PDB file of C-alpha atoms in Angstrom:
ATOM      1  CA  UNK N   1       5.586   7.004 -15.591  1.00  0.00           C
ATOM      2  CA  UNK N   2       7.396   3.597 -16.579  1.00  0.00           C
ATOM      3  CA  UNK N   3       8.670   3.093 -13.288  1.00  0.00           C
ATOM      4  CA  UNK N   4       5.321   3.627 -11.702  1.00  0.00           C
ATOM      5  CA  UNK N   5       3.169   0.866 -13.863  1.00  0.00           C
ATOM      6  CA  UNK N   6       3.594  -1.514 -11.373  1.00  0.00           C
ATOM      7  CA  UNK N   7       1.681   0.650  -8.792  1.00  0.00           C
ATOM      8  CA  UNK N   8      -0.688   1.927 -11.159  1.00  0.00           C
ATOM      9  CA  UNK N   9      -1.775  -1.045 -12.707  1.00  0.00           C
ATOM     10  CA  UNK N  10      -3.430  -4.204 -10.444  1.00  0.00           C
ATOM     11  CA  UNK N  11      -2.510  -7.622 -12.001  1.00  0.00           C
ATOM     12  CA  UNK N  12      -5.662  -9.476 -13.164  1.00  0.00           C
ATOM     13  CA  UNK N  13      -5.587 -13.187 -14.480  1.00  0.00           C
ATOM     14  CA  UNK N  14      -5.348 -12.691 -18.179  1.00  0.00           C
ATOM     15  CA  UNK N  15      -7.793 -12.909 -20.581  1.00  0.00           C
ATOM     16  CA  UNK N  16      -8.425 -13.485 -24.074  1.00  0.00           C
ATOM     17  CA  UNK N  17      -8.884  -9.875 -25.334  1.00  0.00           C
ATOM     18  CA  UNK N  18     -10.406  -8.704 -28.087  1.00  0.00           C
ATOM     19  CA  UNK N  19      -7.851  -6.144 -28.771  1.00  0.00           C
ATOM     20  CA  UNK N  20      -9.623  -3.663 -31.299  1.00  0.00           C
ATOM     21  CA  UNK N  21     -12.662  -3.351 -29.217  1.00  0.00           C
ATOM     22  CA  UNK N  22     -13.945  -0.061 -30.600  1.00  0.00           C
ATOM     23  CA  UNK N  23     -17.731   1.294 -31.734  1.00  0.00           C
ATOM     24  CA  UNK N  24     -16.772   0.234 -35.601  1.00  0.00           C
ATOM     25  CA  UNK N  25     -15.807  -3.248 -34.287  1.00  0.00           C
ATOM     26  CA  UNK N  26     -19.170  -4.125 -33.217  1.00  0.00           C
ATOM     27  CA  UNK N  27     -22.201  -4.621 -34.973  1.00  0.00           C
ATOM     28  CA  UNK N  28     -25.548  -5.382 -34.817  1.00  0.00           C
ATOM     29  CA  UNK N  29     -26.467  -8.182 -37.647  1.00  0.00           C
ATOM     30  CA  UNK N  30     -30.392  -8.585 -39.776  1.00  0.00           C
ATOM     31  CA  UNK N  31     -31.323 -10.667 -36.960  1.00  0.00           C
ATOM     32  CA  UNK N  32     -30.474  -7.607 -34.060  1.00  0.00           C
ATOM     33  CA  UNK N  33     -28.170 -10.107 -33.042  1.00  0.00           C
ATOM     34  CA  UNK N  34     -24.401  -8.048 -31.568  1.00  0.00           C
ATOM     35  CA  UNK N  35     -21.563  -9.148 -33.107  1.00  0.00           C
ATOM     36  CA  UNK N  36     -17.644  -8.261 -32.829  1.00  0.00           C
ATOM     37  CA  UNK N  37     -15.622  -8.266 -35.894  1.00  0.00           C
ATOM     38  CA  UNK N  38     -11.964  -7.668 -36.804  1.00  0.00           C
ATOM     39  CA  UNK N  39      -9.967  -8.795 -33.634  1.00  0.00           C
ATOM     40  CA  UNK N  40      -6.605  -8.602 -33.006  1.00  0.00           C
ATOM     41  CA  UNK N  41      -6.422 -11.176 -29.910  1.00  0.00           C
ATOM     42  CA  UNK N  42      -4.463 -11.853 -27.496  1.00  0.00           C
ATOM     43  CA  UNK N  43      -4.011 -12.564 -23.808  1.00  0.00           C
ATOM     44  CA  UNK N  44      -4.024  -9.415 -21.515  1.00  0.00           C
ATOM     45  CA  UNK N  45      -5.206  -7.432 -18.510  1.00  0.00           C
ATOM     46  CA  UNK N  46      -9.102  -7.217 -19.512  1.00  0.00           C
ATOM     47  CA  UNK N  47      -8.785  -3.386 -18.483  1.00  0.00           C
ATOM     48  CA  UNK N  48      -6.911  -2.530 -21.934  1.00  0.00           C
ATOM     49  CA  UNK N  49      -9.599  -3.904 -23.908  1.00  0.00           C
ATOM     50  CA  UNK N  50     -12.504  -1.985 -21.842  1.00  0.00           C
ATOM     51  CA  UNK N  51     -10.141   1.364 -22.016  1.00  0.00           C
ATOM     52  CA  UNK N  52     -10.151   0.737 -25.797  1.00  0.00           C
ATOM     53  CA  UNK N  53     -14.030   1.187 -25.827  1.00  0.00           C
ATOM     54  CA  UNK N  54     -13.863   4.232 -24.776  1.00  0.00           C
ATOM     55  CA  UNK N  55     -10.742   5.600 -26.865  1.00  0.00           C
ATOM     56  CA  UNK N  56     -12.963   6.450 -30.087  1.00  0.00           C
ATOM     57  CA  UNK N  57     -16.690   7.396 -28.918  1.00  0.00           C
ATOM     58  CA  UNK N  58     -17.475   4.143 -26.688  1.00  0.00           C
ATOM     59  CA  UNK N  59     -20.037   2.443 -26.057  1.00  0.00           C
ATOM     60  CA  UNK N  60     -23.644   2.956 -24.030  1.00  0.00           C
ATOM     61  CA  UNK N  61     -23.446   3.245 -20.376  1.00  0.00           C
ATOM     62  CA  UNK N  62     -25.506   0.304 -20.157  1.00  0.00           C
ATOM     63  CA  UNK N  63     -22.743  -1.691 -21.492  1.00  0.00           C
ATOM     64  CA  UNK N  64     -20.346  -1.134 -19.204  1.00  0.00           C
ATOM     65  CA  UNK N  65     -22.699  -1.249 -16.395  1.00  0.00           C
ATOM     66  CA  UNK N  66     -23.600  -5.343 -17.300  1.00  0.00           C
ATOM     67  CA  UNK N  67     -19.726  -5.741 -17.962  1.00  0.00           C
ATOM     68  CA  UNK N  68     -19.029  -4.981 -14.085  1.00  0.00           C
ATOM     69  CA  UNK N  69     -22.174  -6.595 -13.065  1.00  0.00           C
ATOM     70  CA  UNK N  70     -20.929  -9.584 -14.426  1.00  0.00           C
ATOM     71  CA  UNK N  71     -17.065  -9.385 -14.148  1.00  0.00           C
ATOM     72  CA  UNK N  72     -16.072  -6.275 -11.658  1.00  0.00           C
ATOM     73  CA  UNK N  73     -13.509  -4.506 -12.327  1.00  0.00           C
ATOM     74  CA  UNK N  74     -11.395  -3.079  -9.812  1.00  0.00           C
ATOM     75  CA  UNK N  75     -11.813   0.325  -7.825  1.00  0.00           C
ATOM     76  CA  UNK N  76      -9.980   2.770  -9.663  1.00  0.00           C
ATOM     77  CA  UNK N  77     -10.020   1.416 -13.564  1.00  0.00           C
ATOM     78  CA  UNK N  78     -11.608   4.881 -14.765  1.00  0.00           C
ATOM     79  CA  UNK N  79      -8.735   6.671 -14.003  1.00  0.00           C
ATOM     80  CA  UNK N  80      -6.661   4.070 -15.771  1.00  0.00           C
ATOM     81  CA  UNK N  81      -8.174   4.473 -18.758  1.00  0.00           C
ATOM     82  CA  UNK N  82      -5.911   7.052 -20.220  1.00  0.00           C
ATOM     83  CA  UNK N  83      -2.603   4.945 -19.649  1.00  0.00           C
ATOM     84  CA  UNK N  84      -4.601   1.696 -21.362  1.00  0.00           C
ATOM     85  CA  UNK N  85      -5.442   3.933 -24.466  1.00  0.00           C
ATOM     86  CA  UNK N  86      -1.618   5.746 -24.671  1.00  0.00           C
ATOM     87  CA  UNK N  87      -0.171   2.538 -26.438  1.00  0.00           C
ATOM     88  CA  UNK N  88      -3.190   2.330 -29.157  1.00  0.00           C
ATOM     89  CA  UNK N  89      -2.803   6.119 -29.755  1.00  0.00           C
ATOM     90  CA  UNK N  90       0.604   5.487 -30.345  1.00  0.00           C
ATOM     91  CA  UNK N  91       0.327   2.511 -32.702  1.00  0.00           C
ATOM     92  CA  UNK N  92      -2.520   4.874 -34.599  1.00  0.00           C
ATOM     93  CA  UNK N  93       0.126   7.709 -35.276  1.00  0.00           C
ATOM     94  CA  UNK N  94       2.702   4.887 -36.571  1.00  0.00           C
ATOM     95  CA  UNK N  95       0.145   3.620 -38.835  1.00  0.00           C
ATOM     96  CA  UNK N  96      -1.747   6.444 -40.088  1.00  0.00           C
ATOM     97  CA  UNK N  97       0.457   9.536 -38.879  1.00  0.00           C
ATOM     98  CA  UNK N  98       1.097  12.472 -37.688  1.00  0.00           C
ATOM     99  CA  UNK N  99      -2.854  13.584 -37.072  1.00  0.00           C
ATOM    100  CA  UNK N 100      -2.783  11.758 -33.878  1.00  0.00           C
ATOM    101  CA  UNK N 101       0.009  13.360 -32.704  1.00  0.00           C
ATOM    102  CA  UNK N 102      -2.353  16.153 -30.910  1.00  0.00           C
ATOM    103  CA  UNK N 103      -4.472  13.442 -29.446  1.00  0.00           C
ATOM    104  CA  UNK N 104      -1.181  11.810 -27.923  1.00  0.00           C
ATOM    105  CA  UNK N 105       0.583  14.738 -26.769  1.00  0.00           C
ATOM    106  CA  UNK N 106      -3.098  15.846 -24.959  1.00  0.00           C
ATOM    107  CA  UNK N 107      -3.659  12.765 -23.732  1.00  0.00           C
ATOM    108  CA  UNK N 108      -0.412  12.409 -22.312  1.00  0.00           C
ATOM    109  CA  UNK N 109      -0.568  16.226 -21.015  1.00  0.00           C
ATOM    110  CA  UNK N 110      -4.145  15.725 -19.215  1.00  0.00           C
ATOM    111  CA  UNK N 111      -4.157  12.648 -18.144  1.00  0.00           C
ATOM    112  CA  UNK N 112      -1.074  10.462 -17.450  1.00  0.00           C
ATOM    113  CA  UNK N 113       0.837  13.679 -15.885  1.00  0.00           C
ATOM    114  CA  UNK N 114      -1.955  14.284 -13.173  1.00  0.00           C
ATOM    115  CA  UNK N 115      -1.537  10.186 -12.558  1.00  0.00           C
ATOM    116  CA  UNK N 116       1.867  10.542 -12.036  1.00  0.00           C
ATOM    117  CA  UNK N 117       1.693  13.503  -9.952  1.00  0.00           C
ATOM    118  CA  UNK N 118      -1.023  12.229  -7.405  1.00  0.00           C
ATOM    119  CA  UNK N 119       1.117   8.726  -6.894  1.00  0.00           C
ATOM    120  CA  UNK N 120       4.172  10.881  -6.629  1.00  0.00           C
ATOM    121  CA  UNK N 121       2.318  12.383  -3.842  1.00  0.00           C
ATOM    122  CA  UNK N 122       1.259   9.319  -2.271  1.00  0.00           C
ATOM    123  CA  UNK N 123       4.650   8.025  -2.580  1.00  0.00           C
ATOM    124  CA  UNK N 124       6.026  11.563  -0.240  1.00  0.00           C
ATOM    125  CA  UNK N 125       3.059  10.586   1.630  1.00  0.00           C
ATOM    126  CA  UNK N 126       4.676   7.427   2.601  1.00  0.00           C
ATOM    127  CA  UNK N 127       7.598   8.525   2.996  1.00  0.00           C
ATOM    128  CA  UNK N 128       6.941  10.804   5.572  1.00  0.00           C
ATOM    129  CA  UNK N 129       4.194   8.458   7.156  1.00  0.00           C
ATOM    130  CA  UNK N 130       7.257   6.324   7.832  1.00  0.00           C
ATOM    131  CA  UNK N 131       9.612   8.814   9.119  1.00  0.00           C
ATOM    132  CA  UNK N 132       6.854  10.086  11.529  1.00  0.00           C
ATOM    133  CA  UNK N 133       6.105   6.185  12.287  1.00  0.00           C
ATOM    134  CA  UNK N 134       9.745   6.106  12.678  1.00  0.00           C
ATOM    135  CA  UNK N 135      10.275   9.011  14.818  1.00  0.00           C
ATOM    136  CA  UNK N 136       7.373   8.449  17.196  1.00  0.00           C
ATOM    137  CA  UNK N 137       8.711   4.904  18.103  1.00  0.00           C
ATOM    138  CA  UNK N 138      12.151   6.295  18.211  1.00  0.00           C
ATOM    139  CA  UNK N 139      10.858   9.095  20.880  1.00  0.00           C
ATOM    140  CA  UNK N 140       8.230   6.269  23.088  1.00  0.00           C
ATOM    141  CA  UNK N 141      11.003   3.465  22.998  1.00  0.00           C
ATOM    142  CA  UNK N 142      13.386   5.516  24.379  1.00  0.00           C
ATOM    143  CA  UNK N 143      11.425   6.552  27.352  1.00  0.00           C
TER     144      UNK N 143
END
């Protein structure tokens, strides 16, 4: 999966990131006023910090709706979700242990496989997209 980041993942501008962005992280304070609490910032692709929403319950669909509405993401982020939330998993099962292990290794199983597969087939899509390219203005140019 390594070698495929680069055509998994679209390069955004960074942005200052929350980087715990989870349900317990956010609050709602005695004057209903939201608040965010415990950060562990830093400057990344905003992606990893909406996929972290989602990792332990998320948050209301109404959130993420006024998120895009004001900053879109782009097409496709859902399905990144799983490969933005491998890296926290893993940092979980250093720090607290091995209960997270079965969360990893289904995580891994159900969701960055089936990425990997589909842009392995896009890739032998290409590739043989080319070779017919190639072969059809082999066959026309030599007419």
């Amino acid at each position: 999966m390594f070698n495929l980041l680069n055509e998994i993942i679209p390069v955004y501008q960074p942005s200052l990131l929350h980087g715990d962005l989870w349900s317990g992280n956010f609050l709602i304070d005695h004057n209903g006023h939201a608040c965010i609490i415990d950060p562990a910032v830093y400057y990344g692709n905003r992606e990893a910090d909406i996929a972290m929403t989602k990792l332990f319950g998320g948050f209301s669909q109404e959130f993420y709706s006024n998120y895009n509405d004001y900053l879109p993401m782009l097409n496709g982020w859902q399905e990144r979700i799983p490969i933005w939330n491998l890296y926290p998993l893993l940092v979980h099962a250093n720090l607290f242990g091995s209960s997270y292990l079965n969360q990893i290794n289904s995580h891994k199983t159900n969701h960055c496989e089936s990425i990997c597969y589909q842009l392995r087939n896009r890739y032998e899509m290409k590739k043989i997209v080319i070779s017919l390219n190639f072969k059809l203005y082999y066959s026309v140019s030599s007419f």
